Coordinates of C-alpha atoms in Angstrom, one line a residue:
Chain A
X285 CA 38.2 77.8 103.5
X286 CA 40.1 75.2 102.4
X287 CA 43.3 77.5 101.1
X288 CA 46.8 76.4 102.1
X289 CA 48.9 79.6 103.5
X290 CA 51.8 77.8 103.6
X291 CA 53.9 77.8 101.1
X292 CA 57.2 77.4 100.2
X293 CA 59.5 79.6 98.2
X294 CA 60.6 76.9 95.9
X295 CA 59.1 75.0 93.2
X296 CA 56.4 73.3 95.8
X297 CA 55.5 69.8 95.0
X298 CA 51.6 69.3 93.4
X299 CA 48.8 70.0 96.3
X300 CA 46.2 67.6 96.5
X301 CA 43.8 68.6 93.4
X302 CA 46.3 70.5 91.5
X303 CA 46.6 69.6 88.1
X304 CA 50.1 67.7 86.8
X305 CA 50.6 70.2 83.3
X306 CA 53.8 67.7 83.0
X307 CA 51.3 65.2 82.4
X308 CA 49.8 67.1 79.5
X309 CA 50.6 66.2 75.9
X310 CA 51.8 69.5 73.6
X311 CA 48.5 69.5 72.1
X312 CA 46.6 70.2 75.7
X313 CA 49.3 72.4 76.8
X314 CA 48.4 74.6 73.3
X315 CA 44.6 74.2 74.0
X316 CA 44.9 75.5 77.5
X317 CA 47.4 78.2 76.4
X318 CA 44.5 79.1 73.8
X319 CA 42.2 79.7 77.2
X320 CA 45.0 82.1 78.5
X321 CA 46.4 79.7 81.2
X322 CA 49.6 80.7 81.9
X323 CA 50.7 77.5 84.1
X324 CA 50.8 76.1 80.1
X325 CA 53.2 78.4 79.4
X326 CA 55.4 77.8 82.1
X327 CA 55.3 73.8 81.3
X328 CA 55.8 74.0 77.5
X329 CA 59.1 76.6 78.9
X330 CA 60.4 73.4 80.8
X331 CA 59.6 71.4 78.4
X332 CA 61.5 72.9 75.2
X333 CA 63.6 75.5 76.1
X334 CA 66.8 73.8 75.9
X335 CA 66.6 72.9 72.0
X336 CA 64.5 76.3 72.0
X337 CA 67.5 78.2 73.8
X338 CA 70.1 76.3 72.3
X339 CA 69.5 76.3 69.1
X340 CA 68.9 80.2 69.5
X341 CA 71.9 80.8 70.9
X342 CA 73.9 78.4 67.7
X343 CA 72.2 80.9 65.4
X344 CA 72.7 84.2 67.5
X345 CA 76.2 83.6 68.7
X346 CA 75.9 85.6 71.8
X347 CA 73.8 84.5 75.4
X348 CA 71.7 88.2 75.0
X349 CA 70.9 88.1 71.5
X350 CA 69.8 84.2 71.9
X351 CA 67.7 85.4 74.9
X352 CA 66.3 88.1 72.9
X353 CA 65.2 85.6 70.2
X354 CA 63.9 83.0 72.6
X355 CA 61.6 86.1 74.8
X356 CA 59.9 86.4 71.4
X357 CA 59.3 83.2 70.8
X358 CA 57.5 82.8 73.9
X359 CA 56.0 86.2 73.2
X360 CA 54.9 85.0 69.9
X361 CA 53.3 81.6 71.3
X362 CA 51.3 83.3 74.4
X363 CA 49.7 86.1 72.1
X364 CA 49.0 83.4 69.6
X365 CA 48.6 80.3 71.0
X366 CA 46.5 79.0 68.0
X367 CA 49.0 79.8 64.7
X368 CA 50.0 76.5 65.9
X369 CA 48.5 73.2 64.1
X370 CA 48.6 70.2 65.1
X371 CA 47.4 68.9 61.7
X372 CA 50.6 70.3 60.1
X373 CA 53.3 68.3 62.3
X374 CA 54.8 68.0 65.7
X375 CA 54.9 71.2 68.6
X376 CA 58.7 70.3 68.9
X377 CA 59.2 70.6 64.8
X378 CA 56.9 74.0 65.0
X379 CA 58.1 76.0 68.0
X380 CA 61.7 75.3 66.8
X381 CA 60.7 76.6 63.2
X382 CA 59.2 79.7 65.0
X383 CA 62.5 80.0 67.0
X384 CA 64.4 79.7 63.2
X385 CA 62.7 82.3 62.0
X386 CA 62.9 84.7 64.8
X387 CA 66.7 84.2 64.4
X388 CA 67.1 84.6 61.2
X389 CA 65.0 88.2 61.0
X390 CA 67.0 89.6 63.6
X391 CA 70.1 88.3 61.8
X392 CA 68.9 89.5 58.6
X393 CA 67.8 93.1 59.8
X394 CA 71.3 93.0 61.6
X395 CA 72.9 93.0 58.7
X396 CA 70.7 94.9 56.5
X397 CA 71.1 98.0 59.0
X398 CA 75.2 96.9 59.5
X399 CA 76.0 95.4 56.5
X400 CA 78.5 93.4 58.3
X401 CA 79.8 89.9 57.9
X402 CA 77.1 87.6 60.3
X403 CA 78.4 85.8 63.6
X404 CA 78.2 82.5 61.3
X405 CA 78.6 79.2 63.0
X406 CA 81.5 78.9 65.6
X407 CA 84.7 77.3 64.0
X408 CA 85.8 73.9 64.3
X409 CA 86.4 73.4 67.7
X410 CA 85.2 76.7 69.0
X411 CA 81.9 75.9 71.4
X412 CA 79.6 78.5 72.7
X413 CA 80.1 79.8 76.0
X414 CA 77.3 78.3 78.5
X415 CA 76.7 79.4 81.9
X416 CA 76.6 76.7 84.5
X417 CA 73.1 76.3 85.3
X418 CA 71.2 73.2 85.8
X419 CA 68.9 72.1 83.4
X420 CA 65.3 72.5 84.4
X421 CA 63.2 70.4 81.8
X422 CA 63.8 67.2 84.0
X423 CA 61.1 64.5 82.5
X424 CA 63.6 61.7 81.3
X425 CA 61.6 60.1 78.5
X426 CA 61.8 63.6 76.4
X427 CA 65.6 64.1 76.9
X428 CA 65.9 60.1 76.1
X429 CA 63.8 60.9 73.0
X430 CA 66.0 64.3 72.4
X431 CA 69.3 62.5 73.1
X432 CA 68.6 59.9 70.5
X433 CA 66.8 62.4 67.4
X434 CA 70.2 64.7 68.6
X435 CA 72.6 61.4 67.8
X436 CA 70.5 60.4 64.2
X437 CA 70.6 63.9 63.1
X438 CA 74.7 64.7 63.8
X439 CA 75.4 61.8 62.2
X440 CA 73.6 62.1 59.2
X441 CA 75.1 65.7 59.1
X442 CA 78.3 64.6 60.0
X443 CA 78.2 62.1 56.7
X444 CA 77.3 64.7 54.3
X445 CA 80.7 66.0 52.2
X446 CA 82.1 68.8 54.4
X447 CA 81.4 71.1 51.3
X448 CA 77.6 70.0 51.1
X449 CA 77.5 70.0 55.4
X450 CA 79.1 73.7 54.5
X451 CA 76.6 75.0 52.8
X452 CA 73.4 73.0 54.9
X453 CA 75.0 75.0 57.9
X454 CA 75.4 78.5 56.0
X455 CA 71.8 78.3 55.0
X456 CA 69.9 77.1 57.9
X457 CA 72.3 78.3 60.9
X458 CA 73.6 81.6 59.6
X459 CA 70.7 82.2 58.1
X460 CA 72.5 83.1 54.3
X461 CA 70.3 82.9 50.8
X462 CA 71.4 80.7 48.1
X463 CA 73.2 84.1 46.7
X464 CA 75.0 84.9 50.1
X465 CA 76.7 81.5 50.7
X466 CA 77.9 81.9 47.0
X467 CA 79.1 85.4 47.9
X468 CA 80.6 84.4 50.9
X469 CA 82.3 81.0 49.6
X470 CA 83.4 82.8 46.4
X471 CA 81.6 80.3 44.1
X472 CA 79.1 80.4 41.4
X473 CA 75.8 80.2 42.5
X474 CA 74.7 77.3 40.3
X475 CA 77.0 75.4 41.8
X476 CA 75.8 76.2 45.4
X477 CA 71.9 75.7 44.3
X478 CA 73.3 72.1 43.2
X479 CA 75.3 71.8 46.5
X480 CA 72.5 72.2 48.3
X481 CA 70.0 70.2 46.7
X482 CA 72.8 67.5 46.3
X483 CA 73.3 68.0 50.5
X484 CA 69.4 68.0 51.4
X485 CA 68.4 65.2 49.3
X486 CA 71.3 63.0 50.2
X487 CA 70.9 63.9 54.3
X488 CA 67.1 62.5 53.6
X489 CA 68.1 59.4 53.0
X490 CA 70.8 59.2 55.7
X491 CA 68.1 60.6 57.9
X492 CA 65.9 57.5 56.6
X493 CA 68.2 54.9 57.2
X494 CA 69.0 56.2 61.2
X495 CA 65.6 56.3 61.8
X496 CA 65.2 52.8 60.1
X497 CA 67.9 51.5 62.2
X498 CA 67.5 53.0 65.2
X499 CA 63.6 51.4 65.0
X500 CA 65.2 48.2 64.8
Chain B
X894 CA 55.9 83.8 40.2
X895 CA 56.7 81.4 37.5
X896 CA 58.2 77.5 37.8
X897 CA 61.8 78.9 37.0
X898 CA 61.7 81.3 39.7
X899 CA 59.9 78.8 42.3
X900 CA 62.9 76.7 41.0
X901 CA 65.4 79.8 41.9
X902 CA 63.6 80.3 45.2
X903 CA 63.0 76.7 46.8
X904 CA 66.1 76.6 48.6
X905 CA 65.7 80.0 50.3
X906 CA 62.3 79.7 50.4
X907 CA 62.6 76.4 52.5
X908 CA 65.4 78.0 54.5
X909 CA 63.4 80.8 55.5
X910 CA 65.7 83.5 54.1
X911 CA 63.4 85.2 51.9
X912 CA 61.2 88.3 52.6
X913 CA 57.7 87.7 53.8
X914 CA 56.2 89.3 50.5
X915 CA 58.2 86.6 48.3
X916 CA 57.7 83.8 51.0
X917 CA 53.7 84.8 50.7
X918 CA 53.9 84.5 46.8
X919 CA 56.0 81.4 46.9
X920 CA 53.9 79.6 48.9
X921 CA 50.8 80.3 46.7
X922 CA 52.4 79.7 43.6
X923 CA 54.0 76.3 44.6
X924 CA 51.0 73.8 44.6
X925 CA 50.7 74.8 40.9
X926 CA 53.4 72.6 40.3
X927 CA 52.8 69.1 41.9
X928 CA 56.1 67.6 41.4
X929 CA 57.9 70.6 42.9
X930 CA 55.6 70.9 45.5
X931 CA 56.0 67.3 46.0
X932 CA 59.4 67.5 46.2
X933 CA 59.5 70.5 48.8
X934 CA 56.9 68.4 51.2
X935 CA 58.7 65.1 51.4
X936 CA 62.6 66.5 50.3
X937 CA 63.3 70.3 52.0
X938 CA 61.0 70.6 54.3
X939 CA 61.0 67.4 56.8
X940 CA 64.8 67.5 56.1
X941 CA 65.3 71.1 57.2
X942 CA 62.7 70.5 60.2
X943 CA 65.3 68.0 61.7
X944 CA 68.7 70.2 61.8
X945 CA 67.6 72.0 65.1
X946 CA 68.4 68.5 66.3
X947 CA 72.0 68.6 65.6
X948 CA 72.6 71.5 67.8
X949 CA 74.7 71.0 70.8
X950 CA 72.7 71.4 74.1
X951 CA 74.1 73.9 76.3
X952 CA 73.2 75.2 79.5
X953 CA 70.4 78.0 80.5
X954 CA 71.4 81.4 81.8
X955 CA 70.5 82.1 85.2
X956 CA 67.1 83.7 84.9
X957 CA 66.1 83.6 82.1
X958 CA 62.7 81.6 83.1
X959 CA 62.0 84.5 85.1
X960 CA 62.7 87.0 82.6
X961 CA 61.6 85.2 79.5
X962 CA 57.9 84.2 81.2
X963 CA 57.7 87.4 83.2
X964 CA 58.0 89.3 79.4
X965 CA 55.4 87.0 77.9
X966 CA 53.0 87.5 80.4
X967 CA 53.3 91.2 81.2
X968 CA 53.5 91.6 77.2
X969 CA 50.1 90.4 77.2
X970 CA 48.6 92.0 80.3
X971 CA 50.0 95.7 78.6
X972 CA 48.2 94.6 75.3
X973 CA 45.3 93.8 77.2
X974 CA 44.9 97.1 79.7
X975 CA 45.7 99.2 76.4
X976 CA 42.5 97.1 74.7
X977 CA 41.0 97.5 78.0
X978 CA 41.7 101.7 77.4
X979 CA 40.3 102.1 74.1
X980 CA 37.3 100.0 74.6
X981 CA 36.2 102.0 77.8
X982 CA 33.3 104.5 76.2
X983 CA 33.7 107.8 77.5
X984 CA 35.3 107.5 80.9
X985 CA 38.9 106.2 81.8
X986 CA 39.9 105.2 85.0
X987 CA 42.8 104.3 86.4
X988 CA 43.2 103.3 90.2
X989 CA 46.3 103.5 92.0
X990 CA 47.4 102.3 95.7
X991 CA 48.8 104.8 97.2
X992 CA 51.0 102.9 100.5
X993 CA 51.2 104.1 103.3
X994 CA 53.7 103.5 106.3
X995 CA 53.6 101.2 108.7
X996 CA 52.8 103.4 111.8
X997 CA 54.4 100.9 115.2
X998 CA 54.9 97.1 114.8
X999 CA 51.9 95.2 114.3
X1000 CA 53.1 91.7 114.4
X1001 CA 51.3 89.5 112.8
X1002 CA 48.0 91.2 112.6
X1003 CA 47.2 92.7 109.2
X1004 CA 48.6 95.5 107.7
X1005 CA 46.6 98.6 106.7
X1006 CA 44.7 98.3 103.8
X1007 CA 46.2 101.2 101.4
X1008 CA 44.5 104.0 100.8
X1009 CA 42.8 103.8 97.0
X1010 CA 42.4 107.2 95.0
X1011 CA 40.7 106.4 91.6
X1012 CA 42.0 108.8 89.0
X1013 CA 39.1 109.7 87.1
X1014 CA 39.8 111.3 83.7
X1015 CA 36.6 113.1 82.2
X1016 CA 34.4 111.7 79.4
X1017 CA 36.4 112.0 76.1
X1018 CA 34.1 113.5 73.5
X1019 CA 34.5 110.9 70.9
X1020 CA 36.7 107.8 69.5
X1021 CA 39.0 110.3 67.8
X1022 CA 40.3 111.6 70.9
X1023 CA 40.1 107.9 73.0
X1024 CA 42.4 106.9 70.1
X1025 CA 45.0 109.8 70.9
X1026 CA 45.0 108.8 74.4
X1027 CA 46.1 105.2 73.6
X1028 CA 48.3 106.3 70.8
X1029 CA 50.2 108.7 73.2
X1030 CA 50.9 105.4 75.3
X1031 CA 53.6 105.6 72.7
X1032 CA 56.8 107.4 72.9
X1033 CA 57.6 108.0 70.0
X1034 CA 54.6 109.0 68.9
X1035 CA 54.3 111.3 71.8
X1036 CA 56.5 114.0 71.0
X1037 CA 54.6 114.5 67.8
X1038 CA 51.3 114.0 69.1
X1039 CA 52.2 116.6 71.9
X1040 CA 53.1 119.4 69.3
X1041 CA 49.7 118.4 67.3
X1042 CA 47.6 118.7 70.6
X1043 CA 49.4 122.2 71.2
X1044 CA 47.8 123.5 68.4
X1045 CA 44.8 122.1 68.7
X1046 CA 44.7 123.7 72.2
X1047 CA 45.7 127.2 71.0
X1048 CA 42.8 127.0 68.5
X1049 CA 40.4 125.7 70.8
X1050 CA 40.3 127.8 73.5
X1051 CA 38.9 126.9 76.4
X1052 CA 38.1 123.2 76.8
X1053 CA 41.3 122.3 74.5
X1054 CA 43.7 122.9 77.0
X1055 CA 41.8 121.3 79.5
X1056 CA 42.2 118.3 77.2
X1057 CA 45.7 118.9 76.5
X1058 CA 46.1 118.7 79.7
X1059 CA 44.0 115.4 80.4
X1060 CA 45.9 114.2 77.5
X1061 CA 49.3 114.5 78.6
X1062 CA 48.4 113.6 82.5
X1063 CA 47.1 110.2 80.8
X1064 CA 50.3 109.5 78.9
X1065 CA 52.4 110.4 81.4
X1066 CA 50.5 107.6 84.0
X1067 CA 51.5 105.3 81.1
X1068 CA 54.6 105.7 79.9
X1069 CA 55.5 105.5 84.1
X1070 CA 53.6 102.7 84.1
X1071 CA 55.5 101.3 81.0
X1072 CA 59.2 102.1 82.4
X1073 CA 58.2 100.5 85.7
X1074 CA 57.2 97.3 84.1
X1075 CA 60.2 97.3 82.0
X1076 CA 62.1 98.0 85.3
X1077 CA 60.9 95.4 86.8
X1078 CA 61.2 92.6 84.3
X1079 CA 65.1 93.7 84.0
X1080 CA 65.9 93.3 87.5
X1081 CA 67.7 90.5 88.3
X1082 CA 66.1 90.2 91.6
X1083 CA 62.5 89.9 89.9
X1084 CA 60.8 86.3 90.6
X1085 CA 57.6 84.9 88.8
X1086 CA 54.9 83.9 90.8
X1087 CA 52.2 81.2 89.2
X1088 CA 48.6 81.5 91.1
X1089 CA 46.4 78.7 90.9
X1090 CA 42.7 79.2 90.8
X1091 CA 40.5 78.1 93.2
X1092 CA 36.8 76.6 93.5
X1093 CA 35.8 80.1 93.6
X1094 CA 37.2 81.5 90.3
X1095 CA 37.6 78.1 88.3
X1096 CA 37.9 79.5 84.8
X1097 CA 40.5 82.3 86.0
X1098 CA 44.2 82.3 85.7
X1099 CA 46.7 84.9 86.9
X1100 CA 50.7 85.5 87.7
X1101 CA 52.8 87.8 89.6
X1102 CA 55.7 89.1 88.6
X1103 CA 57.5 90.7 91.8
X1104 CA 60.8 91.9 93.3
X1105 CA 61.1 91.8 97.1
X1106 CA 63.9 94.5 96.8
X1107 CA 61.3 97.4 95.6
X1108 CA 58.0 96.1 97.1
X1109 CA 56.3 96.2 93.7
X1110 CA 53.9 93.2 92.4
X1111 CA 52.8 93.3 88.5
X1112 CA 50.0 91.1 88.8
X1113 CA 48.0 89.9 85.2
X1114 CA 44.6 87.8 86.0
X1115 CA 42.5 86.3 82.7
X1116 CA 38.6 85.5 84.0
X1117 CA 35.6 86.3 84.8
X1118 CA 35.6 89.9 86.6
X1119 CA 32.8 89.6 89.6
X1120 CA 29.5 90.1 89.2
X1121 CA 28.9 92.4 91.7
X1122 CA 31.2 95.6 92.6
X1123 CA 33.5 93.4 94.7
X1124 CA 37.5 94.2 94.5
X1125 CA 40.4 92.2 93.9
X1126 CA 42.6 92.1 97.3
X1127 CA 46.2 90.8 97.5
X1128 CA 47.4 89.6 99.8
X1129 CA 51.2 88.2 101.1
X1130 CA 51.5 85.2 103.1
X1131 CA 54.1 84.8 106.0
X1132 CA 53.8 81.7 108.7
X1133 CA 50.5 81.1 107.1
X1134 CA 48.9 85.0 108.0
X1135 CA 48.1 87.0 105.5
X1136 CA 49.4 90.9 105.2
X1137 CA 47.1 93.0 103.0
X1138 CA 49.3 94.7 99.9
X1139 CA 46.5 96.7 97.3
X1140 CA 43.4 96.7 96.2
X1141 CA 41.9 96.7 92.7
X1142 CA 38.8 96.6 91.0
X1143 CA 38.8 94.5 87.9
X1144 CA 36.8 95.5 85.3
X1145 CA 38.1 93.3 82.4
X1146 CA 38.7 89.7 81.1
X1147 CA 42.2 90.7 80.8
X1148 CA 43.6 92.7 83.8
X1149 CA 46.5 93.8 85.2
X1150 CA 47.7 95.8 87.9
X1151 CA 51.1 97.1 89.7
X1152 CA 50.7 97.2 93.1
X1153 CA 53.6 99.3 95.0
X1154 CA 53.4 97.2 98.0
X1155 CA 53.0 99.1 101.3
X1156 CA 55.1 96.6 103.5
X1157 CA 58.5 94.8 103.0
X1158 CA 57.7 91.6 100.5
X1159 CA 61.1 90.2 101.5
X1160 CA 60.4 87.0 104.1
X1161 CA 57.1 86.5 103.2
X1162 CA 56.3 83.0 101.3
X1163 CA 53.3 83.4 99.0
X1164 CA 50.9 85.5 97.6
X1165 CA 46.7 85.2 97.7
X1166 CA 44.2 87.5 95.6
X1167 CA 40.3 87.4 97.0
X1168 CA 37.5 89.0 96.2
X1169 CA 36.5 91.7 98.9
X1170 CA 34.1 94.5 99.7
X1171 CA 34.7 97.8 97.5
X1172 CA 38.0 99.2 99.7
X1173 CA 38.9 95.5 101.2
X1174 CA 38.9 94.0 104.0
X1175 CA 41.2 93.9 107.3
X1176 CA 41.8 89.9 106.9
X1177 CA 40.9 87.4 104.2
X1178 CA 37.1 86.4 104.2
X1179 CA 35.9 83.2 102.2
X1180 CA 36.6 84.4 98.6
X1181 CA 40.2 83.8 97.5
X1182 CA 39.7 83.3 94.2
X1183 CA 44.2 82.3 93.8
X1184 CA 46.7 81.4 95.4
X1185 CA 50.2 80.9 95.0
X1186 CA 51.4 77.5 93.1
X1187 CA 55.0 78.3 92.7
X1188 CA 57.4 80.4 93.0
X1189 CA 60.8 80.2 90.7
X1190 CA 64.4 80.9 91.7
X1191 CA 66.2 80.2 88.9

C-alpha cells in the first residue's frame, strides 16, 4: 500500500515524495491556500507569525488580546485566501496591514463601548512581557532579511524628532485619529496634521537613504 | 468627499483609523486628485507599510500554533457543514458515532468499528423552514426563533409541533456540536494534526484537531467526496497497527466531522482516513486516501 504507519509525534522530517511548502514562495503558498490546502496555512504560520504576533501584541498590549487579533488574521486569510494581490505589493507588507487593521478595530470598538483611555505604546523602558518559547519560523535567510528591514526601520524612527516619532507611534500603534492624538497631547490639531506629515515625509527619506546604504 | 476633506482625511485614512464607510468614499474620491493621490502612493502609504518593522520581536505563547490553526481550520469546516445544511434539498442528515466499550483486551488487533445511527430529520417542506434550521444554529437567535416557532405550532396544529419539535432537536445537535468544538479548540491539551493526501485522493486535503485527554477528533477534509457510497474511516496508528475510531460518510467538498473516539487516543502516534465499505471495515484495505504528516507540540 505503500503508507508509512509509523510516525512520530513530533514535527517528522519530509517523507520521500512529500512536498517542501518551506520551499514555496508567498505567492504559491496563497495559490495553494486558494485550493483549500491547509499544509499552506501552516507554512505561511511559521513563516510570519513573529512580526504577525508581535506586532499584535505592540498594538494590543496584552498576550490574549494579541492572540485574539492574530486568530483572525489567520481566520481572515484561510476564508479568503484571494483578497490578497500580488499585483499590489509584498505578502509580508499585506498580512501585516491585515493584522493593523484587525488591531486597531478591536481597539477602536474597545473604546467606543469603554470610552477609556487605550493601552497606548509601553513607556520608555517598559517591554512587553514574552513567554519563553522558542521561535518556530527557523529558515535563516527570512530572519536575516527581517533582522536587517527591523535595524533600517528603528533607525529611521529613531531619527525622527521625539515629537514627530510621538505622533507616528500614536497614529499607527495606538491606533488614534489625527483628532485623538491632538486630544490626547493637548494640542491643536493643525499642528498635529503638520506633525505628521512633517514626520512621514521626513521618515521617507531616511527610509531611502538606509535602504540606499544598506544596498551598498 | 471634496479635496479639503480628502486633505482632512489622508492621515487617518492612511492610518487606517477611519470607519469603513469614510475609508470606502476616500478611496474613491482620491484618484480625482492626482497630486494627492500621488502623494499618498509614494509618501503615506509605503512609509506606513514599513513601521511593523520597528516592532521588537518577542516570543510566541505556548500554543498558540495549535490554537490559532486549529480556529482557522474548524472556522471553516463549521462555515462549510452549515453551507453543507442549507444546500441539502429536503432531507438533513446528520450521522453520529456512537462508541462503544472495549469489551476484554484485544491487543493489537483492531478495535470495534462503532456503531453508526444516522439521524434522519424528515423532508422540510420548503427553503423557508431549511433557512430556520440553519438560523437556529444561532444562539442568539434561538431564543427568539423558539418563541416564533411556538406560535406557529399552536396555530398549526398537528404537523407544527412535529416541526417544532424537529426544529429544536436540530438546533440542539448544533449548538452541542458548536460548544464541543469550542471546547476543544480551548483546551490546552488539544494538538493539530496535518494529513497528507495520498495517490488515492490527490486533490484532497484534511486536518485533525484532537485531544488525547477526551478521545475526541474534529476532523475537516476539502476534496472530492467518492464516487460510489464508500465511507470515510479513521483510523489511529500505534507500532505501525491501526485501531479503527468512526466512520463517516462524506457527502461534501467541504466536510467535517467530530468523532468521539471509542478507545484511549493517548499513546498512539498518528492518524489515517480510508475510504471503506458503507459501515467500515475491521482493518485498513487499499484506500487510505491521508495520512498523518505532522503532529505539533508547541
Amino acid at each position: 500500500m505503500g503508507v508509512n504507519y509509523m510516525l512520530s509525534d513530533t514535527k517528522t522530517p519530509k517523507q520521500v515524495g512529500e512536498e517542501d511548502y518551506t520551499s514555496l514562495s508567498d505567492q504559491q503558498l496563497v495559490a495553494r491556500l486558494v485550493e483549500r490546502d491547509p499544509n499552506a496555512l501552516t507554512a505561511i504560520y511559521d513563516r510570519y507569525i513573529r512580526p504577525i504576533y508581535s506586532l499584535a501584541i505592540k498594538m494590543m498590549g496584552r498576550r490574549e488580546r494579541a492572540e485574539e487579533v492574530v486568530q483572525e488574521v489567520f481566520i481572515k486569510l484561510w476564508r479568503k485566501p484571494y483578497s490578497y494581490d500580488p499585483q499590489r505589493g509584498a505578502f509580508i507588507n499585506w498580512i501585516l496591514g491585515v493584522t493593523h487593521n484587525q488591531a486597531i478595530d478591536e481597539l477602536q470598538r474597545e473604546r467606543n463601548h469603554e470610552r477609556t483611555v487605550s493601552h497606548a505604546l509601553p513607556v520608555a523602558g517598559e517591554e512587553e512581557q514574552s513567554i519563553d518559547v522558542p521561535d518556530l519560523s527557523a529558515d535563516p535567510a527570512e530572519a536575516a532579511w527581517f533582522s536587517v528591514r527591523m535595524d533600517i526601520v528603528r533607525e529611521a524612527l529613531q531619527r525622527l524628532p521625539v515629537a514627530q516619532r510621538q505622533v507616528v507611534e500614536l497614529a499607527y500603534f495606538s491606533g488614534l485619529t489625527q483628532a485623538e492624538i491632538a486630544v490626547r497631547l493637548t494640542e491643536p490639531l493643525g499642528t498635529i496634521k503638520t506633525r505628521t506629515r512633517l514626520a512621514l515625509q521626513k521618515l521617507k527619506v531616511i527610509l531611502e537613504e538606509e535602504d540606499l546604504r544598506g544596498e551598498r | 468627499m471634496n479635496r479639503a476633506d480628502l486633505e482632512e482625511k489622508i492621515a487617518d485614512y492612511a492610518f487606517g483609523s477611519i470607519s469603513e464607510a469614510e475609508r470606502e468614499a476616500f478611496a474613491a474620491e482620491l484618484p480625482n486628485y492626482p497630486d494627492l493621490a500621488t502623494e499618498y502612493c509614494t509618501i503615506w502609504q509605503p512609509t506606513i507599510e514599513s513601521l511593523p518593522f520597528a516592532v521588537e520581536p518577542v516570543d510566541l505563547p505556548a500554543g498558540m500554533r495549535q490554537r490559532v490553526l486549529g480556529a482557522a481550520l474548524a472556522d471553516a469546516g463549521a462555515t462549510a457543514r452549515a453551507t453543507q445544511s442549507a444546500r441539502l434539498n429536503g432531507v438533513v442528515t446528520t450521522q453520529v458515532a456512537i462508541p462503544q466499550p472495549a469489551k476484554g483486551t484485544v491487543g493489537i488487533q483492531a478495535a470495534p468499528v462503532p456503531t453508526m445511527v444516522e439521524r434522519k430529520i424528515v423532508a422540510l417542506p420548503n427553503s423557508w423552514w431549511r433557512k430556520l434550521v440553519v438560523l437556529f444554529s444561532r444562539p442568539v437567535v434561538a431564543l427568539s426563533g423558539m418563541a416564533v416557532l411556538l406560535l406557529i405550532s399552536l396555530v398549526s396544529v398537528g404537523w407544527g409541533i412535529g416541526l417544532n419539535n424537529q426544529l429544536n432537536q436540530t438546533q440542539a445537535q448544533l449548538t452541542a456540536e458548536q460548544q464541543e468544538i469550542t471546547t476543544l479548540l480551548a483546551d490546552h491539551d488539544t494538538r493539530m494534526v496535518a494529513l497528507q493526501p495520498t495517490a488515492n485522493w490527490q486533490r484532497g486535503y484534511g486536518s485533525a484537531v484532537y485531544d488525547p485527554d477526551k478521545n475526541l477528533i474534529y476532523v475537516t477534509m476539502s476534496g472530492p467526496p467518492p464516487s460510489d457510497n464508500s465511507n470515510c474511516q479513521v483510523w489511529a496508528l500505534k507500532n505501525g497497527q491501526p485501531t479503527s475510531l468512526g466512520v463517516f460518510k462524506m457527502t461534501a467538498w467541504d466536510f467535517s466531522y467530530m468523532i468521539h473516539s471509542p478507545t484511549d487516543l493517548r499513546g498512539y502516534s498518528g492518524l489515517m482516513i480510508s475510504w471503506e465499505k458503507p459501515g467500515g471495515a475491521s482493518a485498513p484495505t487499499n484506500n487510505t486516501i491521508m495520512v498523518e504528516g505532522q503532529i505539533e507540540n508547541n
